[in-house]
Amino acid sequence: MSRIGVAFEKARAEGRAVLVGCMPAGFPTVEGSIAAMTAMVEAGVDVIEVEIPYSDPVMDGPVIQKASDIALAGGVRTADTLRIIEAVAATGAPVVTMTYWNPIERYGVDAFARDLDAAGGTGLITPDLIPEEADEWLAASDAYGLDRTFLVAPSSTDARLAMTVEHCRGFVYATAIMGVTGARSQTSDAAPVLVSRVRQVTELPVGVGLGVGTGAQAGTVGGYADGVIVGSALIRCVLDAPDLGTGLTALRTLGAELAEGVRAPAR
Amino acid sequence: MSADALAATGSRPDAAGHFGRFGGRFVPEALVAALDELTEAHRTAMADESFRAEFAALLRDYAGTPSLLYPAERLSAKLGARVLLKREDLNHTGAHKVRNVLGQALLTRRMGKTRVIAETGAGQHGVATATAAALFDLECVVYMGEVDTERQALNVARMRMLGATVVPVTTGSRTLKDAMNEAMRDWVANVDGTHYLIGTAAGPHPFPALVRDFVRGIGDEARQQCLDQIGALPDAVAACVGGGSNALGIFHAFVDDPDVRLYGFEAGGEGVTTDRHAASITGGSLGVLHGARTYVLQDADGQTVESHSISAGLDYPGVGPEHAWLHDSGRASYLPVTDDEAMAAFELLCRTEGIIPAIESSHAIAGAAAIAPKLAAELGREPTIVVNLSGRGDKDVHTAGEYFGILGKEQ
């Protein structure tokens, strides 16, 4: 059983999808991000996705980029991210880390895997690392028993889909739309098709990200996917708030709405 | 360099786009299908005689190539070397970049796509792309850092005159690297009908090889011109290196000529020992940026560091992966040239030859001046150096005027 698989098993037993909530490490501050992620857990978010802020996040839309810029301007370091992961993992919620590849290479792939394991992280989601370039990560994640989530997209060929999920452990990340992160008024028609294509080649749980921002959307996506991944909408709660306290309140409200959404799926 | 490494250059990169340990594809999965499509289109196009003929005709009839190889006698006398200038500044749009955009516009049409997007720093690649888009009747969107749209208002106007939409980029440091991020985001979202017309020999496979193939005519021409005009190959070839397309373009034909030394001159800004430079090879470290493993300006955590150069075209915190490989293999030498050295060379070329060079290209002139005495000592005679004069300096008149303090009514 993979580390994050426990969360998917539990949700499956309850007949619902897992709710994954994303927040950049160090946004708005190191302590503030721990408070935000803890609030998300308390509101019913099942899995916390900690994004390592990066200067050039090509897969992310304006909300995550702005939050990442704030975190970096505040001086957050990769070592801080590991400390945040440790603090959030202590709440009991599984913590998965989303990261662009250069910060990991710079830290040292094996060293990062070692320290992520020690911090209680479950593994990595790697938006700009495809399996063909991942030899070092494949070895390190095996050595430390970490999960690895590569992305699949509507444009992935059947052959690439099969190859990519073969290298995944824990869950598969299906990018629901061709585009960057950010809440949208409508989720994609391409997502259910992609999820069913993934299901034809793997037993692994499939998480769907990009575009979900409301409880109703979470319910819709939870109707066909094993995991509903929400980022920008949650981050905006903190980004748009006049102070952290207000932001945490908004975060709890949206977290609860999304948690209710995945429990009332439109199946 | 070893004979093996030399022998292998012709087949670089490998099928997955690697130049030794450099290059490859570090991209969102959503782009892989488009990169595969582009790889295949590039491969079949280069093997298609009618494509090559059409490209050659465009280069000749529209861009004005082959560009001259000009013996710069007064400059030669100053430098103590026989300097031959490859006059890419005389091409249509004023730089080597027209070769790349014409090639990629032809490919865009071949793939049945109707929209091109591009990133631009100072605006030169944006203007070149807008030019090709006008010629090929393609929709054109150019991403440009907000800081650069303010610094380069004239180029913004040029692009708009040519029918392009210029989108100021307000994220990150609001400069070239952020414009590139934004172009990638657009591409992910619109990949079906859009080609990302990248401006240099960087980015994910197949871009480094594809751009090199479209600009390699610079070196092919220069090599033949040397044989025709002086009956010999040069002792050295010099070019400036930002992303590195003009340098690869002129190097490529000479890579298998072991007696021809290859020199790439990076933007040393205020000095590579300061934090204000753009010298990714001589002052950076191994990393991943914009889809490829290469040398990158980055901090201890792998965050990209802002680059600096007086030349906007060299002001980029990465470098094409083939240059990283040519550096590692020892086949080419990379050296920094500071802002001040480049501007001294700029003035020298203006005054000796009546040619106003791009500040980018001035780095190559300055570099040639620096290596000339060493080469002369090594060879025991006057060396012959081919310098790629990659672009004209009209766009730099304001920057140079400020630098020399010659704007306004009084000097």
Tab-separated table of C-alpha atoms in Angstrom, chain B residues 94-401:
chain	number	residue	atom	x	y	z
B	94	GLY	CA	18.241	43.559	-39.062
B	95	ALA	CA	19.438	40.365	-37.457
B	96	HIS	CA	20.052	36.632	-37.852
B	97	LYS	CA	16.677	35.990	-36.216
B	98	VAL	CA	14.787	36.282	-39.513
B	99	ARG	CA	16.203	32.898	-40.543
B	100	ASN	CA	14.647	31.178	-37.537
B	101	VAL	CA	11.240	32.809	-37.820
B	102	LEU	CA	10.930	32.084	-41.543
B	103	GLY	CA	11.811	28.444	-40.954
B	104	GLN	CA	9.367	28.079	-38.100
B	105	ALA	CA	6.610	29.945	-39.946
B	106	LEU	CA	6.985	27.481	-42.813
B	107	LEU	CA	6.752	24.631	-40.309
B	108	THR	CA	3.674	26.208	-38.729
B	109	ARG	CA	1.934	26.226	-42.072
B	110	ARG	CA	3.081	22.681	-42.763
B	111	MET	CA	1.499	21.535	-39.477
B	112	GLY	CA	-1.759	23.222	-40.465
B	113	LYS	CA	-1.630	25.659	-37.556
B	114	THR	CA	-2.891	29.204	-37.975
B	115	ARG	CA	-1.634	31.015	-34.877
B	116	VAL	CA	1.860	31.689	-33.580
B	117	ILE	CA	2.917	32.939	-30.184
B	118	ALA	CA	6.340	34.174	-29.180
B	119	GLU	CA	8.235	35.576	-26.245
B	120	THR	CA	10.444	38.590	-26.621
B	121	GLY	CA	12.872	40.516	-24.452
B	122	ALA	CA	13.934	43.682	-26.215
B	123	GLY	CA	11.428	43.015	-28.947
B	124	GLN	CA	13.729	41.807	-31.726
B	125	HIS	CA	12.356	38.281	-31.827
B	126	GLY	CA	8.857	39.681	-31.411
B	127	VAL	CA	9.330	41.956	-34.409
B	128	ALA	CA	10.822	39.115	-36.436
B	129	THR	CA	7.923	36.830	-35.513
B	130	ALA	CA	5.352	39.522	-36.322
B	131	THR	CA	7.102	39.969	-39.670
B	132	ALA	CA	6.899	36.293	-40.560
B	133	ALA	CA	3.307	36.118	-39.299
B	134	ALA	CA	2.352	39.005	-41.592
B	135	LEU	CA	4.065	37.336	-44.523
B	136	PHE	CA	2.373	33.983	-43.832
B	137	ASP	CA	-0.979	35.456	-42.780
B	138	LEU	CA	-0.813	33.908	-39.297
B	139	GLU	CA	-2.420	35.285	-36.151
B	140	CYS	CA	0.410	36.464	-33.903
B	141	VAL	CA	0.533	37.081	-30.151
B	142	VAL	CA	3.775	38.251	-28.570
B	143	TYR	CA	4.403	38.059	-24.827
B	144	MET	CA	6.721	40.717	-23.504
B	145	GLY	CA	7.614	41.581	-19.927
B	146	GLU	CA	5.907	44.765	-18.795
B	147	VAL	CA	9.285	46.237	-17.868
B	148	ASP	CA	10.483	45.594	-21.426
B	149	THR	CA	7.382	47.044	-23.079
B	150	GLU	CA	8.223	50.290	-21.318
B	151	ARG	CA	11.940	50.138	-22.187
B	152	GLN	CA	11.261	49.180	-25.825
B	153	ALA	CA	8.165	51.151	-26.779
B	154	LEU	CA	9.292	51.509	-30.412
B	155	ASN	CA	9.498	47.760	-30.904
B	156	VAL	CA	6.055	47.386	-29.355
B	157	ALA	CA	4.792	49.824	-31.982
B	158	ARG	CA	6.601	47.915	-34.750
B	159	MET	CA	4.951	44.653	-33.740
B	160	ARG	CA	1.543	46.297	-33.666
B	161	MET	CA	2.114	47.862	-37.100
B	162	LEU	CA	2.817	44.376	-38.398
B	163	GLY	CA	-0.509	43.201	-37.026
B	164	ALA	CA	0.630	41.377	-33.897
B	165	THR	CA	-1.009	41.568	-30.487
B	166	VAL	CA	1.504	42.460	-27.799
B	167	VAL	CA	0.642	41.194	-24.318
B	168	PRO	CA	2.548	42.849	-21.457
B	169	VAL	CA	3.480	40.223	-18.857
B	170	THR	CA	3.024	41.370	-15.275
B	171	THR	CA	4.062	38.230	-13.407
B	172	GLY	CA	7.377	37.475	-11.708
B	173	SER	CA	10.193	39.820	-12.644
B	174	ARG	CA	8.171	41.079	-15.658
B	175	THR	CA	11.054	40.436	-18.091
B	176	LEU	CA	12.041	37.897	-20.758
B	177	LYS	CA	11.944	34.773	-18.599
B	178	ASP	CA	8.423	35.634	-17.447
B	179	ALA	CA	7.375	36.314	-21.027
B	180	MET	CA	8.609	32.812	-21.830
B	181	ASN	CA	6.595	31.365	-18.923
B	182	GLU	CA	3.499	33.146	-20.189
B	183	ALA	CA	4.033	31.911	-23.736
B	184	MET	CA	4.320	28.346	-22.392
B	185	ARG	CA	1.043	28.816	-20.503
B	186	ASP	CA	-0.679	30.057	-23.646
B	187	TRP	CA	0.713	27.101	-25.548
B	188	VAL	CA	-0.543	24.558	-23.003
B	189	ALA	CA	-4.031	26.040	-23.300
B	190	ASN	CA	-4.122	26.462	-27.107
B	191	VAL	CA	-1.765	23.836	-28.375
B	192	ASP	CA	-4.087	22.421	-31.040
B	193	GLY	CA	-3.971	25.365	-33.424
B	194	THR	CA	-0.974	27.262	-32.084
B	195	HIS	CA	2.745	26.977	-32.683
B	196	TYR	CA	5.119	28.380	-30.086
B	197	LEU	CA	7.676	30.167	-32.230
B	198	ILE	CA	10.530	30.162	-29.749
B	199	GLY	CA	13.234	32.735	-30.337
B	200	THR	CA	16.443	30.944	-29.483
B	201	ALA	CA	18.098	27.547	-29.452
B	202	ALA	CA	16.775	26.799	-25.975
B	203	GLY	CA	13.683	25.191	-24.474
B	204	PRO	CA	12.496	21.591	-24.637
B	205	HIS	CA	13.370	19.180	-27.433
B	206	PRO	CA	13.034	19.646	-30.412
B	207	PHE	CA	13.465	23.434	-30.175
B	208	PRO	CA	17.251	23.569	-29.646
B	209	ALA	CA	17.917	21.344	-32.654
B	210	LEU	CA	15.149	22.855	-34.749
B	211	VAL	CA	16.268	26.452	-34.247
B	212	ARG	CA	19.872	25.456	-34.895
B	213	ASP	CA	18.867	23.833	-38.167
B	214	PHE	CA	17.118	27.015	-39.300
B	215	VAL	CA	20.021	29.335	-38.429
B	216	ARG	CA	22.907	27.069	-39.390
B	217	GLY	CA	23.023	28.755	-42.779
B	218	ILE	CA	25.062	31.499	-41.103
B	219	GLY	CA	27.977	29.124	-40.604
B	220	ASP	CA	27.454	27.188	-43.795
B	221	GLU	CA	27.697	30.449	-45.736
B	222	ALA	CA	30.606	31.798	-43.704
B	223	ARG	CA	32.636	28.619	-44.122
B	224	GLN	CA	32.201	28.628	-47.900
B	225	GLN	CA	32.829	32.377	-48.078
B	226	CYS	CA	36.102	31.912	-46.180
B	227	LEU	CA	37.228	29.251	-48.621
B	228	ASP	CA	36.213	31.425	-51.573
B	229	GLN	CA	37.569	34.728	-50.287
B	230	ILE	CA	40.745	33.793	-48.413
B	231	GLY	CA	41.284	30.226	-49.551
B	232	ALA	CA	41.356	28.857	-46.034
B	233	LEU	CA	39.311	28.275	-42.930
B	234	PRO	CA	39.605	30.866	-40.165
B	235	ASP	CA	41.604	30.277	-37.006
B	236	ALA	CA	38.642	31.192	-34.852
B	237	VAL	CA	34.938	31.944	-34.969
B	238	ALA	CA	33.467	34.352	-32.426
B	239	ALA	CA	29.856	35.053	-31.484
B	240	CYS	CA	27.849	36.414	-28.584
B	241	VAL	CA	25.761	33.993	-26.526
B	242	GLY	CA	22.501	34.753	-24.771
B	243	GLY	CA	20.166	31.858	-25.482
B	244	GLY	CA	22.691	31.136	-28.175
B	245	SER	CA	21.022	30.900	-31.584
B	246	ASN	CA	23.381	33.170	-33.527
B	247	ALA	CA	26.412	31.445	-32.015
B	248	LEU	CA	25.138	27.945	-32.779
B	249	GLY	CA	24.200	29.153	-36.228
B	250	ILE	CA	27.738	30.147	-37.035
B	251	PHE	CA	29.480	27.398	-34.993
B	252	HIS	CA	27.650	24.449	-36.434
B	253	ALA	CA	29.391	24.333	-39.809
B	254	PHE	CA	32.803	24.525	-38.115
B	255	VAL	CA	32.296	22.006	-35.300
B	256	ASP	CA	33.949	19.245	-37.291
B	257	ASP	CA	36.903	21.432	-38.300
B	258	PRO	CA	39.257	20.729	-35.383
B	259	ASP	CA	41.635	23.592	-36.227
B	260	VAL	CA	38.897	26.211	-36.047
B	261	ARG	CA	38.524	27.489	-32.488
B	262	LEU	CA	35.009	28.379	-31.401
B	263	TYR	CA	34.440	31.209	-28.938
B	264	GLY	CA	31.148	32.164	-27.340
B	265	PHE	CA	31.032	35.453	-25.467
B	266	GLU	CA	28.502	35.726	-22.700
B	267	ALA	CA	27.121	38.911	-21.192
B	268	GLY	CA	29.326	39.578	-18.191
B	269	GLY	CA	27.252	42.609	-17.204
B	270	GLU	CA	29.018	44.343	-14.335
B	271	GLY	CA	31.299	41.310	-13.920
B	272	VAL	CA	30.688	37.602	-13.323
B	273	THR	CA	31.895	37.979	-9.742
B	274	THR	CA	29.025	40.405	-9.089
B	275	ASP	CA	25.366	39.355	-9.033
B	276	ARG	CA	24.643	41.515	-12.080
B	277	HIS	CA	25.461	39.506	-15.168
B	278	ALA	CA	23.847	37.090	-17.635
B	279	ALA	CA	26.728	34.630	-18.061
B	280	SER	CA	24.970	31.287	-17.505
B	281	ILE	CA	27.920	29.103	-18.491
B	282	THR	CA	30.791	31.032	-16.911
B	283	GLY	CA	28.804	32.259	-13.920
B	284	GLY	CA	25.910	29.811	-13.495
B	285	SER	CA	25.363	26.203	-12.505
B	286	LEU	CA	23.642	23.047	-13.744
B	287	GLY	CA	19.872	23.221	-13.552
B	288	VAL	CA	16.563	22.945	-15.354
B	289	LEU	CA	14.914	26.015	-16.856
B	290	HIS	CA	12.232	26.438	-19.513
B	291	GLY	CA	12.084	22.801	-20.397
B	292	ALA	CA	15.740	21.788	-20.645
B	293	ARG	CA	18.663	20.837	-18.440
B	294	THR	CA	21.402	23.378	-18.983
B	295	TYR	CA	23.437	26.028	-17.189
B	296	VAL	CA	21.234	28.420	-15.266
B	297	LEU	CA	21.581	31.461	-13.043
B	298	GLN	CA	19.990	30.267	-9.812
B	299	ASP	CA	20.222	30.567	-6.059
B	300	ALA	CA	20.992	27.832	-3.537
B	301	ASP	CA	17.372	26.607	-3.683
B	302	GLY	CA	17.140	26.447	-7.470
B	303	GLN	CA	15.118	29.640	-7.834
B	304	THR	CA	15.989	31.481	-11.032
B	305	VAL	CA	18.059	34.589	-10.389
B	306	GLU	CA	17.424	37.700	-12.429
B	307	SER	CA	20.059	38.319	-15.037
B	308	HIS	CA	21.544	41.635	-16.050
B	309	SER	CA	23.103	42.860	-19.251
B	310	ILE	CA	23.201	46.209	-21.018
B	311	SER	CA	22.130	44.156	-24.019
B	312	ALA	CA	18.498	43.123	-23.708
B	313	GLY	CA	19.008	40.302	-26.205
B	314	LEU	CA	21.563	38.607	-23.952
B	315	ASP	CA	19.691	39.328	-20.731
B	316	TYR	CA	18.492	35.780	-20.050
B	317	PRO	CA	19.305	33.516	-17.089
B	318	GLY	CA	19.783	30.331	-19.134
B	319	VAL	CA	21.520	29.128	-22.294
B	320	GLY	CA	20.729	26.634	-25.040
B	321	PRO	CA	21.662	23.065	-24.049
B	322	GLU	CA	23.911	22.501	-27.061
B	323	HIS	CA	26.154	25.312	-25.837
B	324	ALA	CA	26.274	23.711	-22.387
B	325	TRP	CA	27.374	20.536	-24.105
B	326	LEU	CA	29.927	22.256	-26.381
B	327	HIS	CA	31.347	23.833	-23.227
B	328	ASP	CA	31.528	20.564	-21.292
B	329	SER	CA	33.071	18.709	-24.216
B	330	GLY	CA	35.673	21.429	-24.622
B	331	ARG	CA	34.837	21.984	-28.285
B	332	ALA	CA	33.892	25.624	-27.726
B	333	SER	CA	35.211	28.138	-25.200
B	334	TYR	CA	32.907	30.506	-23.376
B	335	LEU	CA	34.152	33.750	-21.890
B	336	PRO	CA	32.387	36.720	-20.322
B	337	VAL	CA	32.451	40.248	-21.771
B	338	THR	CA	31.354	43.080	-19.495
B	339	ASP	CA	28.936	45.867	-20.370
B	340	ASP	CA	31.824	48.337	-20.524
B	341	GLU	CA	33.950	46.110	-22.759
B	342	ALA	CA	31.000	45.605	-25.092
B	343	MET	CA	30.285	49.336	-25.290
B	344	ALA	CA	33.934	50.090	-26.041
B	345	ALA	CA	33.738	47.587	-28.908
B	346	PHE	CA	30.454	49.132	-30.039
B	347	GLU	CA	32.154	52.511	-30.324
B	348	LEU	CA	35.216	51.008	-31.977
B	349	LEU	CA	33.185	49.393	-34.752
B	350	CYS	CA	31.184	52.587	-35.300
B	351	ARG	CA	34.346	54.647	-35.654
B	352	THR	CA	36.549	52.238	-37.621
B	353	GLU	CA	34.059	50.704	-40.008
B	354	GLY	CA	31.009	52.954	-40.058
B	355	ILE	CA	28.861	50.100	-38.803
B	356	ILE	CA	26.576	50.551	-35.805
B	357	PRO	CA	26.333	47.059	-34.327
B	358	ALA	CA	23.741	45.636	-32.005
B	359	ILE	CA	25.010	45.715	-28.419
B	360	GLU	CA	24.619	41.925	-28.426
B	361	SER	CA	27.022	41.626	-31.361
B	362	SER	CA	29.365	44.145	-29.739
B	363	HIS	CA	30.099	41.454	-27.155
B	364	ALA	CA	31.499	39.304	-29.968
B	365	ILE	CA	33.655	42.174	-31.238
B	366	ALA	CA	34.974	42.790	-27.720
B	367	GLY	CA	35.648	39.092	-27.314
B	368	ALA	CA	37.540	38.952	-30.594
B	369	ALA	CA	39.659	41.887	-29.432
B	370	ALA	CA	40.454	40.011	-26.212
B	371	ILE	CA	41.458	36.729	-27.848
B	372	ALA	CA	43.367	38.244	-30.805
B	373	PRO	CA	46.707	38.737	-28.989
B	374	LYS	CA	46.529	35.297	-27.381
B	375	LEU	CA	45.818	33.650	-30.713
B	376	ALA	CA	48.605	35.602	-32.376
B	377	ALA	CA	51.062	34.432	-29.706
B	378	GLU	CA	49.889	30.858	-29.979
B	379	LEU	CA	50.005	30.729	-33.769
B	380	GLY	CA	53.075	32.906	-34.227
B	381	ARG	CA	51.250	34.965	-36.873
B	382	GLU	CA	48.283	37.211	-37.361
B	383	PRO	CA	45.130	35.152	-36.678
B	384	THR	CA	42.012	35.184	-38.849
B	385	ILE	CA	38.813	35.556	-36.870
B	386	VAL	CA	35.278	35.366	-38.245
B	387	VAL	CA	32.988	37.437	-36.030
B	388	ASN	CA	29.244	37.001	-36.259
B	389	LEU	CA	27.822	40.490	-36.483
B	390	SER	CA	24.438	39.104	-35.556
B	391	GLY	CA	22.415	42.303	-35.637
B	392	ARG	CA	22.382	46.004	-36.359
B	393	GLY	CA	22.362	48.614	-33.651
B	394	ASP	CA	19.493	50.889	-34.673
B	395	LYS	CA	17.399	49.493	-31.836
B	396	ASP	CA	20.195	50.330	-29.398
B	397	VAL	CA	20.678	53.963	-30.277
B	398	HIS	CA	18.843	55.142	-27.185
B	399	THR	CA	20.715	52.823	-24.817
B	400	ALA	CA	24.052	53.677	-26.398
B	401	GLY	CA	23.228	57.366	-26.476
